[in-house]
Amino acid sequence: MQSTVTPTHCPYCALQCGMNLTPAPDGTVEVSERTDFPVNRGALCGKGRTSAAVLASNVRLTSPLVRDEGGTLVPASWDEALERIAAGLGRTRAEHGPDAVGVFGGGGLTNEKAYTLGKFARVVLGTSQIDYNGRFCMSSAAAAGIKAFGLDRGLPFPLEDIPKSGCVILVGSNLAETMPPSLRFFTELKENGGTLIVIDPRRTKTAEQADLHLAPRPGTDLALALGLLHLVIAEGRVDEEYVRERTAGWEDARAAAMAHWPEYVERITGVSVPQLRETVRLFCEPESAMVLTARGPEQQSKGTDTVGAWINLCLATGRAGRPLSGYGCLTGQGNGQGGREHGQKADQLPGYRKLDDPAARAHVAEVWGVDPDSLPGPGRSAYELLDALGTDIRSLLLMASNPVVSAPRAAHIEERIRSLDFLAVCDVVLSETAALADVVLPVTQWAEETGTTTNLEGRVLLRRRAITPPEGIRSDLEVLHELAARLGVEKGFPTDPEEVFEELRRASAGGAADYSGITYRRLAEENGVFWPCPAAADVSADAFDDEEAPAVHPGTPRLFLDRFATPDGRARFVPVFHRAVAEEPDDEYPVLLTTGRVVAQYQSGAQTRRVAELNAAAPGPFVELHPRLAARLGAAEGDPVAVVSRRGRAVAPARITNAIRPDTVFMPFHWPGEGRANTLTNPALDPTSRMPEFKACAVRLEAVDGP
């Protein structure tokens, strides 16, 4: 084992906090501060501090597993496991066609692995059926950003700009728990005289930091944004010159907003008219302001329109494409940004190219050395892919995801997974989904491999290998290389991550997410590079402030300052109208459920639930409800409460608090079993982004006898 200190990045959320790793003589790994990285400046949350615990051999998988004749997963050699996977996928493809084979990826995969997985699906398997769990993260924000700006990047500016802005509206984010090191930027905003407005149905730890907290009914963020824009217009606060010079489509968006008068919005949202007016005042009076959204407004069956409404508010007030202003999305997963840029999504090719664009297909096919006509077309989105398992899709290769816990209508998805002819899973732990597989492959983790990720700012980062993986563990790149060879493709799937990244650079060149000017050396020397970053040969001298173009492109920390990424350089207003959530409360299901995270657990909990310190802080699920709702139910603190939706039933202890609306309950989604929140959630999909409606569904509460 190496004994040097290795600077790298956390494996969890999209902040990708910098940290140092030092192997100890006893085989453990010490995590310590790394103060040179500007995103976290040395600060780490509990998940980051304990991240090395999952490297322990008693926590992680250490051998391939195959299912024996008795139905039990037993250790096997790599050759046997790989042969079984190749045979299972190959048999399905031969008997039912390439689209009967599915591929499901994860937002935790490095850019190199996400790129290779997409290439493997389309070149080796020839299937269109590939998507990833990042579809459940920020796809609605991505769709709205592309409509408005012509480009999707989580934040079009660095986090360091936030404290310098005059006002930030934070919509549906509890970043004090989901990404704690980022809270300092908002604390500094207030220290600098700026204003923080938080919009959330719950009074979260983040909302407690706000100058103004609005608590709308879940699923009404669209109406709220339209009501604010109505007041901006009525009070004469529109930046008419900006709208005229830098936007298009204002008249239709204006007419849509004027249909949402304040009293109407108050009735829909529960946010009072005085609060609406105060929000407009605080947002419009400073020279600069931002709107940042997260999963709250995005994980809705109207998420794209909802984000579009918040973008319209920014455009009408001249708050986009100007210094210290703009709209941004707080990406959740570690590589949720890069994961979709380079080929895991059902409709995309590397560089954020569209799969149905002939020029994009030709460019990528040339890099891959294949005929463009051989590339399949767009496939199903994540939930639709999972819903088709066992019927249209008969075999599945799954990497770095745990849909048995994380997918909406989870009991149904678990049933679909169990109905597959063949399932292969690559993971670092035996997740609830991996436990259902025919073959499970143990793969390297973040500290055991080198690769790149792209954080929520669009900053491409280099994660460095700090330790040698245990004997018998292979990387995902090695797995895909071996499977490709067994399925008849001997070349094109290198195992060295830097070699893969060099190919990714060529594949992304000229695309919206252009990485062609980024190298491993630059990432190491510059502490990350913001995309787009084309190769210098593709950039004219007038793209820079200097008189002559530098040898390399500097990257793009701030987008849209001169023009938007549309053909005419103008941002687009998109007219949107309020509509109800897909499943409104009624007499049978009178309460709204919303879901989210807690500070000590991450996503489906597959890794964090294996860390003792984190489990001590957050040992299990709970149902958060208002005292009035608890009184009607006859429930006391800690009593088991059943939450029932049209899709199933979950049971967890009551947590009674005034911090939530009386018509709403909240459950965290990190746990399997009877407390699985996603047993309840509604898979109603946004028509554009195909995002499921995790954040609002109708439920009823029932008292439960016994412990």
XYZ file of C-alpha atoms in Angstrom:
707
model
C 0.000 0.000 0.000
C 1.229 3.493 -0.836
C 2.093 5.777 2.082
C 1.872 9.194 0.415
C -0.876 11.782 0.784
C -3.096 11.855 -2.295
C -5.262 14.901 -3.080
C -8.589 13.770 -4.488
C -12.356 14.314 -4.219
C -15.256 12.952 -2.182
C -17.295 10.105 -3.749
C -20.692 11.469 -2.766
C -22.599 14.612 -3.819
C -22.101 17.012 -6.714
C -19.946 19.395 -4.709
C -17.137 16.852 -5.175
C -15.363 18.333 -2.161
C -11.586 18.187 -2.125
C -9.976 15.879 0.421
C -6.649 14.216 1.125
C -6.274 10.454 1.568
C -3.428 8.856 3.498
C -3.092 5.063 3.822
C -2.259 3.906 7.358
C -0.057 0.905 8.283
C -3.079 -0.998 9.625
C -4.722 -0.948 6.204
C -7.209 1.832 6.928
C -7.277 5.132 5.070
C -7.254 8.531 6.759
C -9.389 11.313 5.294
C -8.129 14.840 5.986
C -8.780 18.423 4.954
C -7.694 19.748 1.613
C -7.926 23.518 1.858
C -6.793 24.383 -1.668
C -10.043 23.329 -3.355
C -12.358 26.371 -3.611
C -15.670 24.536 -3.396
C -15.282 23.303 0.185
C -12.042 24.983 1.340
C -11.280 21.990 3.529
C -14.734 21.535 5.065
C -16.252 18.045 4.896
C -19.639 16.729 5.997
C -20.004 13.521 7.996
C -20.388 11.456 4.835
C -17.151 12.817 3.410
C -15.247 12.363 6.676
C -16.331 8.706 6.912
C -16.131 7.908 3.191
C -13.081 5.661 3.613
C -15.057 3.293 5.847
C -16.671 1.723 2.777
C -13.220 0.705 1.523
C -12.957 -1.891 4.297
C -13.071 -5.519 3.184
C -15.777 -6.383 5.697
C -18.066 -3.770 4.134
C -17.534 -4.105 0.395
C -17.749 -6.948 -2.096
C -14.470 -8.844 -2.549
C -15.359 -11.624 -4.989
C -17.658 -12.152 -7.976
C -20.922 -13.844 -7.037
C -23.086 -16.111 -9.188
C -26.448 -17.646 -8.422
C -26.263 -21.412 -7.995
C -28.931 -23.996 -8.804
C -30.463 -23.531 -5.379
C -30.896 -19.804 -5.979
C -28.102 -18.662 -3.661
C -25.380 -16.181 -4.590
C -22.027 -17.908 -4.136
C -18.411 -16.837 -4.819
C -17.055 -17.567 -8.296
C -14.006 -16.860 -10.416
C -13.888 -13.815 -12.667
C -13.804 -16.016 -15.765
C -16.953 -17.843 -14.735
C -18.771 -14.651 -13.823
C -17.828 -12.827 -17.039
C -18.715 -15.840 -19.165
C -22.129 -16.026 -17.529
C -22.786 -12.344 -18.224
C -21.640 -12.559 -21.842
C -23.751 -15.677 -22.344
C -26.818 -14.148 -20.699
C -26.697 -10.890 -22.649
C -25.711 -12.646 -25.874
C -28.502 -15.196 -25.592
C -31.137 -12.508 -25.107
C -29.817 -10.499 -28.027
C -29.817 -13.568 -30.295
C -33.291 -14.713 -29.313
C -35.138 -11.423 -28.921
C -33.062 -8.740 -30.665
C -30.652 -6.097 -29.337
C -33.337 -3.920 -27.751
C -34.298 -6.805 -25.465
C -31.024 -6.079 -23.642
C -31.066 -3.075 -21.312
C -28.291 -1.061 -19.690
C -28.820 1.074 -16.585
C -26.072 3.319 -15.258
C -25.464 5.675 -12.372
C -24.636 9.288 -11.618
C -21.700 8.129 -9.508
C -19.767 6.715 -12.466
C -16.769 8.736 -13.629
C -16.883 10.415 -17.020
C -14.661 7.682 -18.414
C -16.959 4.905 -17.195
C -20.163 6.691 -18.240
C -18.683 7.280 -21.696
C -17.563 3.675 -22.047
C -20.883 2.296 -20.817
C -22.765 4.295 -23.441
C -20.357 3.149 -26.132
C -20.650 -0.465 -24.958
C -24.450 -0.350 -25.141
C -24.529 1.090 -28.644
C -21.490 -0.528 -30.265
C -21.250 -3.950 -28.587
C -24.845 -4.688 -27.660
C -26.431 -2.537 -30.369
C -29.228 -1.584 -27.983
C -31.081 1.686 -27.702
C -32.232 0.748 -24.200
C -29.808 2.650 -21.990
C -30.492 5.293 -19.366
C -29.282 6.123 -15.863
C -30.476 7.199 -12.445
C -29.426 10.790 -13.150
C -32.741 11.012 -15.000
C -34.194 11.172 -11.465
C -31.856 14.036 -10.504
C -31.927 17.199 -12.627
C -33.408 16.228 -15.982
C -36.231 18.772 -15.674
C -33.775 21.592 -15.024
C -31.702 20.377 -17.971
C -34.709 20.389 -20.291
C -35.787 23.859 -19.184
C -32.250 25.209 -19.482
C -31.924 23.943 -23.036
C -35.270 25.498 -23.999
C -34.351 28.866 -22.520
C -30.598 29.157 -22.943
C -29.755 26.543 -25.586
C -27.434 24.792 -23.116
C -27.667 22.851 -19.872
C -24.997 23.187 -17.230
C -26.022 22.936 -13.589
C -24.578 26.277 -12.523
C -23.551 28.762 -15.231
C -21.259 30.410 -12.698
C -18.947 29.233 -9.881
C -20.238 28.845 -6.338
C -17.868 31.633 -5.334
C -20.195 34.135 -7.084
C -23.083 33.427 -4.701
C -21.823 35.479 -1.712
C -21.324 38.499 -3.991
C -24.897 38.546 -5.285
C -27.599 40.786 -3.850
C -30.296 38.157 -3.390
C -30.650 34.417 -3.853
C -33.951 32.565 -4.089
C -33.343 28.921 -3.197
C -36.210 26.738 -4.405
C -36.711 23.229 -3.009
C -33.221 22.654 -1.648
C -32.187 21.680 1.869
C -28.486 22.083 1.160
C -27.669 22.388 4.864
C -28.292 18.621 4.939
C -27.755 17.499 1.345
C -24.449 19.346 0.745
C -23.457 21.008 4.044
C -20.106 22.508 2.962
C -21.970 24.710 0.468
C -23.935 26.465 3.209
C -20.986 28.766 3.876
C -21.557 30.498 0.530
C -25.054 31.469 1.649
C -23.863 32.479 5.115
C -21.314 34.747 3.447
C -24.063 36.113 1.180
C -25.923 37.323 4.269
C -22.732 38.614 5.913
C -22.126 40.693 2.781
C -25.573 42.264 3.046
C -27.332 39.986 0.561
C -30.677 38.319 1.126
C -31.517 34.614 1.186
C -35.066 33.503 0.373
C -35.835 29.801 0.828
C -38.892 28.127 -0.670
C -39.753 24.765 0.893
C -42.904 23.147 2.369
C -40.795 22.320 5.440
C -38.879 24.635 7.734
C -35.617 22.799 7.152
C -32.209 23.618 8.562
C -31.637 25.588 5.373
C -34.911 27.495 5.742
C -33.891 28.448 9.278
C -30.982 30.399 7.751
C -33.238 32.398 5.434
C -34.231 36.041 5.679
C -37.580 34.963 4.255
C -39.030 31.442 4.162
C -42.013 30.643 1.945
C -43.744 27.311 2.626
C -45.908 26.500 -0.402
C -48.037 23.410 -0.741
C -45.986 20.653 -2.453
C -46.357 20.722 -6.219
C -47.309 24.417 -6.472
C -43.884 25.931 -7.212
C -45.003 26.631 -10.794
C -47.913 28.794 -9.650
C -45.647 30.547 -7.153
C -43.108 31.531 -9.807
C -45.881 32.739 -12.126
C -47.394 34.808 -9.327
C -44.046 36.472 -8.660
C -43.632 37.279 -12.355
C -47.166 38.718 -12.409
C -46.175 41.106 -9.611
C -42.919 42.022 -11.362
C -44.976 43.084 -14.374
C -47.714 44.813 -12.363
C -45.199 46.776 -10.287
C -43.216 47.929 -13.329
C -40.074 45.985 -12.399
C -39.443 44.381 -15.828
C -36.030 45.230 -17.300
C -37.472 46.314 -20.640
C -34.122 47.092 -22.286
C -32.699 43.681 -21.375
C -35.842 41.896 -22.541
C -35.726 43.774 -25.845
C -32.016 43.228 -26.515
C -31.296 39.761 -25.125
C -34.501 37.697 -25.217
C -37.297 36.450 -27.449
C -40.872 35.328 -26.772
C -41.675 37.810 -24.017
C -45.227 38.691 -25.018
C -46.556 35.140 -24.756
C -44.786 34.552 -21.440
C -46.089 37.876 -20.153
C -49.668 36.963 -21.047
C -49.307 33.603 -19.283
C -47.991 35.246 -16.119
C -50.768 37.840 -16.059
C -53.297 35.009 -15.800
C -51.849 34.196 -12.357
C -52.877 37.110 -10.165
C -51.598 37.191 -6.568
C -54.820 36.212 -4.784
C -55.268 33.237 -7.120
C -51.681 32.139 -6.442
C -52.211 32.547 -2.694
C -55.172 30.151 -2.845
C -53.139 27.565 -4.787
C -49.882 27.760 -2.852
C -50.834 28.901 0.636
C -48.213 31.677 0.377
C -49.753 35.010 1.336
C -49.893 37.980 -1.018
C -47.743 40.117 1.343
C -45.068 37.408 1.242
C -45.240 37.346 -2.544
C -44.795 41.116 -2.696
C -41.910 41.025 -0.233
C -40.183 38.333 -2.296
C -40.438 40.475 -5.430
C -39.071 43.500 -3.587
C -36.105 41.625 -2.135
C -35.321 40.006 -5.485
C -35.643 43.087 -7.680
C -34.074 45.877 -5.615
C -30.410 44.738 -5.664
C -28.292 45.126 -8.790
C -27.760 41.352 -8.943
C -29.814 38.305 -7.957
C -30.008 34.554 -8.549
C -32.573 31.765 -8.557
C -31.269 28.287 -7.682
C -33.508 25.230 -7.913
C -33.077 21.668 -6.704
C -35.165 18.527 -6.588
C -38.211 20.183 -4.971
C -39.533 21.941 -8.092
C -37.797 19.566 -10.512
C -39.058 16.148 -9.386
C -42.591 16.859 -10.555
C -44.674 15.783 -13.521
C -44.488 19.453 -14.579
C -40.879 19.980 -13.499
C -39.687 21.358 -16.833
C -42.421 24.003 -16.895
C -41.789 24.818 -13.244
C -38.103 25.475 -13.800
C -39.053 27.370 -16.957
C -41.217 29.692 -14.890
C -38.328 30.491 -12.552
C -36.092 31.125 -15.570
C -38.745 33.481 -16.969
C -38.591 35.430 -13.697
C -34.811 35.764 -14.104
C -35.105 36.855 -17.728
C -37.860 39.418 -17.129
C -35.770 41.096 -14.433
C -32.536 40.965 -16.427
C -30.969 38.474 -14.047
C -29.524 35.941 -16.520
C -26.234 36.252 -18.387
C -25.062 39.101 -16.173
C -22.336 39.114 -13.522
C -23.362 37.687 -10.138
C -26.837 36.909 -11.478
C -28.669 34.095 -13.186
C -30.549 30.850 -12.936
C -28.769 27.701 -11.741
C -29.544 24.137 -10.722
C -27.966 22.452 -7.704
C -27.121 19.042 -9.141
C -27.409 16.210 -6.615
C -25.336 13.180 -7.628
C -21.551 13.150 -7.632
C -21.242 13.047 -11.421
C -24.839 13.746 -12.336
C -23.606 16.469 -14.698
C -20.892 14.534 -16.526
C -22.856 11.299 -16.454
C -25.429 12.580 -18.890
C -23.051 14.630 -21.025
C -21.199 11.644 -22.412
C -23.684 8.986 -23.358
C -25.607 7.349 -20.505
C -28.883 9.083 -21.315
C -31.255 7.388 -23.722
C -31.157 10.237 -26.251
C -27.591 11.517 -26.021
C -24.130 10.905 -27.412
C -20.830 12.182 -25.957
C -20.391 15.939 -25.784
C -24.092 16.405 -25.060
C -24.884 15.609 -28.677
C -28.358 14.458 -29.631
C -28.656 10.877 -30.793
C -31.151 11.791 -33.510
C -28.858 14.440 -35.054
C -27.211 13.012 -38.215
C -24.124 15.238 -37.833
C -23.685 14.161 -34.209
C -24.006 10.505 -35.148
C -21.454 10.908 -37.925
C -18.932 12.632 -35.656
C -19.136 10.081 -32.842
C -19.261 7.128 -35.239
C -16.009 8.318 -36.813
C -14.325 8.465 -33.401
C -15.654 4.994 -32.602
C -14.741 3.571 -36.003
C -18.261 2.378 -36.820
C -20.907 3.101 -39.439
C -23.267 5.898 -38.270
C -26.204 3.817 -39.455
C -25.194 1.071 -37.032
C -25.867 3.274 -34.013
C -29.335 2.695 -32.530
C -31.761 5.551 -32.042
C -33.065 7.016 -28.787
C -34.446 4.570 -26.237
C -36.642 4.646 -23.154
C -36.112 7.007 -20.242
C -35.081 5.584 -16.856
C -38.469 4.789 -15.346
C -39.883 3.585 -18.663
C -36.878 1.318 -19.097
C -37.303 -0.152 -15.616
C -41.032 -0.559 -16.174
C -40.325 -2.594 -19.350
C -38.094 -5.130 -17.586
C -39.248 -8.714 -17.935
C -41.434 -7.903 -20.950
C -39.782 -5.949 -23.782
C -36.408 -5.942 -21.993
C -35.391 -9.443 -20.943
C -31.812 -8.946 -19.675
C -30.192 -6.034 -17.884
C -26.640 -4.881 -17.173
C -26.737 -2.475 -14.238
C -23.868 -0.369 -12.873
C -23.752 1.809 -9.755
C -27.473 2.122 -9.123
C -29.995 0.691 -6.676
C -33.481 1.140 -8.185
C -35.081 -1.332 -5.752
C -34.799 1.527 -3.227
C -34.462 4.648 -5.393
C -37.064 4.231 -8.156
C -40.631 5.501 -7.807
C -43.325 2.861 -7.308
C -40.443 0.779 -6.011
C -42.368 -2.412 -5.198
C -43.475 -2.602 -8.821
C -39.934 -1.977 -10.068
C -38.607 -4.669 -7.739
C -41.172 -7.052 -9.226
C -40.094 -6.117 -12.772
C -36.417 -6.717 -11.855
C -37.269 -10.132 -10.399
C -39.039 -11.056 -13.660
C -35.918 -10.608 -15.817
C -34.423 -13.569 -17.644
C -30.983 -12.336 -16.610
C -29.565 -9.559 -14.401
C -25.902 -8.602 -13.961
C -24.856 -5.923 -11.471
C -21.512 -4.166 -10.985
C -21.211 -2.502 -7.596
C -18.917 -2.001 -4.632
C -21.447 -3.367 -2.099
C -24.242 -5.920 -2.189
C -27.094 -3.451 -2.624
C -30.739 -4.478 -2.482
C -30.753 -4.585 -6.294
C -27.477 -6.530 -6.506
C -28.943 -9.123 -4.139
C -31.470 -9.996 -6.887
C -28.850 -10.479 -9.617
C -27.751 -13.624 -11.401
C -24.167 -12.327 -11.379
C -22.613 -9.634 -9.196
C -19.197 -8.181 -9.994
C -17.141 -6.382 -7.296
C -15.585 -3.256 -8.767
C -13.093 -0.618 -7.681
C -14.143 2.434 -5.727
C -13.269 6.121 -5.991
C -10.070 5.875 -3.907
C -8.862 2.818 -5.837
C -9.038 4.269 -9.336
C -8.270 7.397 -11.315
C -10.906 9.187 -13.323
C -12.717 12.468 -13.879
C -16.019 13.825 -12.628
C -17.875 17.058 -13.371
C -19.299 18.884 -10.383
C -22.415 21.049 -10.119
C -20.506 24.100 -11.413
C -19.456 22.356 -14.632
C -15.924 22.070 -13.226
C -14.206 18.926 -14.549
C -12.096 17.354 -11.781
C -9.472 14.647 -11.475
C -10.044 11.982 -8.851
C -6.717 10.267 -8.174
C -6.055 6.702 -7.182
C -4.826 6.720 -3.590
C -4.675 3.016 -2.701
C -4.358 -0.331 -4.417
C -7.665 -2.216 -4.576
C -7.891 -5.622 -2.880
C -6.852 -8.595 -4.947
C -9.736 -9.893 -6.999
C -11.342 -6.478 -7.571
C -11.499 -5.069 -11.084
C -12.564 -1.705 -12.475
C -15.714 -1.097 -14.480
C -13.496 -0.299 -17.468
C -11.879 -3.727 -17.181
C -15.314 -5.337 -16.929
C -16.542 -3.620 -20.091
C -13.305 -4.464 -21.915
C -13.660 -8.165 -21.012
C -17.365 -8.311 -21.880
C -16.813 -6.547 -25.203
C -14.158 -9.098 -26.147
C -16.391 -12.015 -25.160
C -19.204 -10.519 -27.246
C -17.005 -10.180 -30.337
C -15.550 -6.649 -30.121
C -11.835 -6.971 -29.465
C -10.826 -3.313 -29.818
C -12.095 0.072 -28.716
C -12.547 -0.553 -24.991
C -9.298 0.386 -23.249
C -8.892 -0.156 -19.524
C -6.648 2.830 -18.822
C -8.850 5.798 -17.763
C -6.567 8.436 -19.266
C -6.671 6.640 -22.621
C -10.467 6.613 -22.393
C -10.482 10.326 -21.547
C -8.345 11.102 -24.593
C -10.980 9.416 -26.755
C -13.749 11.234 -24.876
C -12.015 14.529 -25.700
C -12.216 13.731 -29.406
C -15.798 12.512 -29.172
C -16.919 15.648 -27.319
C -15.048 18.092 -29.579
C -17.426 20.608 -31.095
C -20.337 19.471 -28.926
C -22.192 21.535 -26.369
C -20.157 19.921 -23.572
C -16.790 20.271 -25.266
C -13.940 18.734 -23.226
C -11.427 18.628 -26.076
C -9.132 21.238 -24.495
C -8.993 19.429 -21.138
C -6.226 16.996 -20.209
C -5.354 15.056 -17.075
C -2.290 17.248 -16.684
C -4.362 20.439 -16.773
C -6.846 19.051 -14.281
C -4.035 18.236 -11.869
C -2.285 21.571 -12.293
C -5.342 23.846 -12.374
C -7.569 22.196 -9.762
C -10.221 21.543 -12.380
C -11.316 23.139 -15.651
C -14.792 24.450 -16.519
C -16.443 23.253 -19.713
C -16.941 24.163 -22.488
C -13.225 24.052 -23.082
C -12.459 23.446 -26.759
C -9.011 22.683 -28.064
C -7.101 25.908 -28.712
C -7.052 25.297 -32.457
C -10.827 25.601 -32.449
C -10.872 28.996 -30.717
C -10.255 32.367 -32.309
C -8.198 35.066 -30.586
C -11.248 37.300 -30.023
C -12.619 34.702 -27.616
C -10.137 35.949 -25.021
C -9.353 39.199 -23.294
C -5.702 39.015 -24.326
C -4.552 40.349 -27.672
C -3.405 36.894 -28.730
C -5.069 33.581 -28.056
C -3.263 31.556 -25.395
C -1.914 28.108 -26.112
C -4.901 26.537 -24.398
C -8.486 27.552 -23.821
C -8.908 28.696 -20.197
C -12.273 27.010 -19.709
C -15.580 28.805 -19.138
C -16.443 29.470 -15.483
C -19.236 31.901 -16.423
C -21.639 31.255 -19.269
C -23.896 33.565 -21.277
C -22.262 36.901 -20.381
C -22.147 37.938 -24.049
C -24.731 35.697 -25.675
C -26.824 32.638 -24.956
C -26.205 29.304 -26.681
C -29.115 29.726 -29.077
C -28.761 30.301 -32.835
C -29.400 34.045 -32.491
C -27.763 34.425 -29.077
C -31.035 35.384 -27.385
C -32.590 33.599 -24.423
C -36.076 32.211 -24.950
C -39.063 32.911 -22.747
C -41.297 29.836 -22.652
C -44.954 30.510 -21.771
C -46.128 28.133 -19.029
C -49.321 27.792 -16.992
C -50.037 26.313 -13.589
C -51.493 22.822 -13.467
C -52.121 20.490 -10.574
C -49.877 17.620 -9.564
C -50.739 14.313 -11.186
C -52.366 13.023 -8.003
C -54.202 15.576 -5.880
C -55.474 14.661 -2.380
C -59.066 13.454 -2.081
C -61.321 11.953 0.581
C -59.543 8.593 0.440
C -55.992 9.983 0.308
C -56.277 13.445 1.916
C -52.602 14.285 2.611
C -49.631 15.090 0.381
C -46.377 13.145 0.767
C -43.060 14.697 -0.165
C -39.678 12.966 0.072
C -36.035 13.915 0.464
C -32.725 13.287 2.189
C -31.191 13.555 5.651
C -27.685 14.737 6.377
C -26.178 11.403 7.471
C -27.349 9.245 4.556
C -26.930 9.471 0.788
C -29.268 8.458 -2.035
C -30.435 4.827 -1.637
C -28.084 4.422 1.336
C -26.350 1.413 -0.215
C -22.980 2.691 1.005
C -23.767 5.097 3.854
C -25.990 2.550 5.635
C -22.835 0.455 6.054
C -21.026 3.152 8.081
C -21.553 2.884 11.839
C -21.145 6.592 12.588
C -23.709 7.558 9.945
C -26.177 4.910 11.077
C -25.882 6.154 14.648
C -26.878 9.619 13.447
C -29.683 8.420 11.150
C -30.606 4.826 11.996
C -33.799 4.509 9.995
C -36.777 6.033 8.236
C -39.393 8.261 9.839
C -42.604 10.094 9.006
C -42.467 13.816 9.700
C -45.919 15.290 10.412
C -47.474 18.372 11.964
C -48.889 18.191 15.528
C -52.443 18.820 14.248
C -52.192 15.900 11.847
C -50.681 13.719 14.571
C -53.507 14.643 16.958
C -56.158 13.653 14.430
C -54.358 10.337 13.976
C -53.812 9.871 17.709
C -50.069 9.419 17.180
C -47.358 10.391 19.638
C -43.668 10.974 18.947
C -42.035 7.699 17.927
C -45.281 5.806 17.366
C -45.324 3.656 14.222
C -47.364 5.302 11.473
C -48.469 3.735 8.217
C -48.399 5.917 5.115
C -50.570 4.484 2.352
C -50.744 5.533 -1.306
C -52.358 3.962 -4.350
C -49.091 2.071 -4.904
C -48.413 0.604 -1.493
C -47.852 1.020 2.223
C -44.826 2.104 4.278
C -44.456 2.122 8.054
C -42.052 4.263 10.093
C -41.916 6.081 13.446
C -43.665 9.439 13.758
C -41.529 12.562 14.061
C -43.861 15.364 15.141
C -42.832 18.935 14.342
C -44.211 22.388 13.606
C -41.625 22.638 10.818
C -43.957 21.076 8.233
C -47.312 22.122 6.798
C -50.384 20.483 8.410
C -51.490 19.106 5.019
C -48.119 17.481 4.232
C -45.951 14.613 5.485
C -42.299 13.998 4.719
C -40.298 10.767 4.476
C -36.582 10.303 3.673
C -35.938 7.766 0.920
C -32.671 6.089 1.991
C -34.025 2.819 3.386
C -35.450 -0.445 2.008
C -38.016 -2.636 3.720
C -41.292 -1.549 5.233
C -40.044 2.035 5.640
C -39.217 2.392 1.934
C -40.586 5.809 0.961
C -40.464 5.044 -2.760
C -42.999 2.262 -2.307
C -45.432 5.187 -2.193
C -44.167 7.647 -4.798
C -45.894 8.332 -8.090
C -44.124 7.509 -11.389
C -46.172 10.107 -13.304
C -43.662 11.536 -15.798
C -42.900 15.046 -16.977
C -43.753 15.040 -20.693
C -40.431 16.621 -21.674
C -37.798 15.461 -19.186
C -39.468 12.127 -18.273
C -38.784 12.945 -14.621
C -41.061 11.064 -12.173
C -43.127 12.979 -9.624
C -41.211 12.053 -6.471
C -42.108 15.253 -4.658
C -45.906 15.073 -4.401
C -48.402 12.245 -4.159
C -51.661 11.672 -2.290
C -51.527 9.463 0.819
C -53.479 8.644 3.943
C -52.123 7.937 7.412
C -53.063 5.019 9.616
C -52.194 4.251 13.218
C -50.270 1.013 13.721
C -50.638 -1.214 16.769
C -47.501 -2.538 18.398
C -43.862 -1.360 18.188
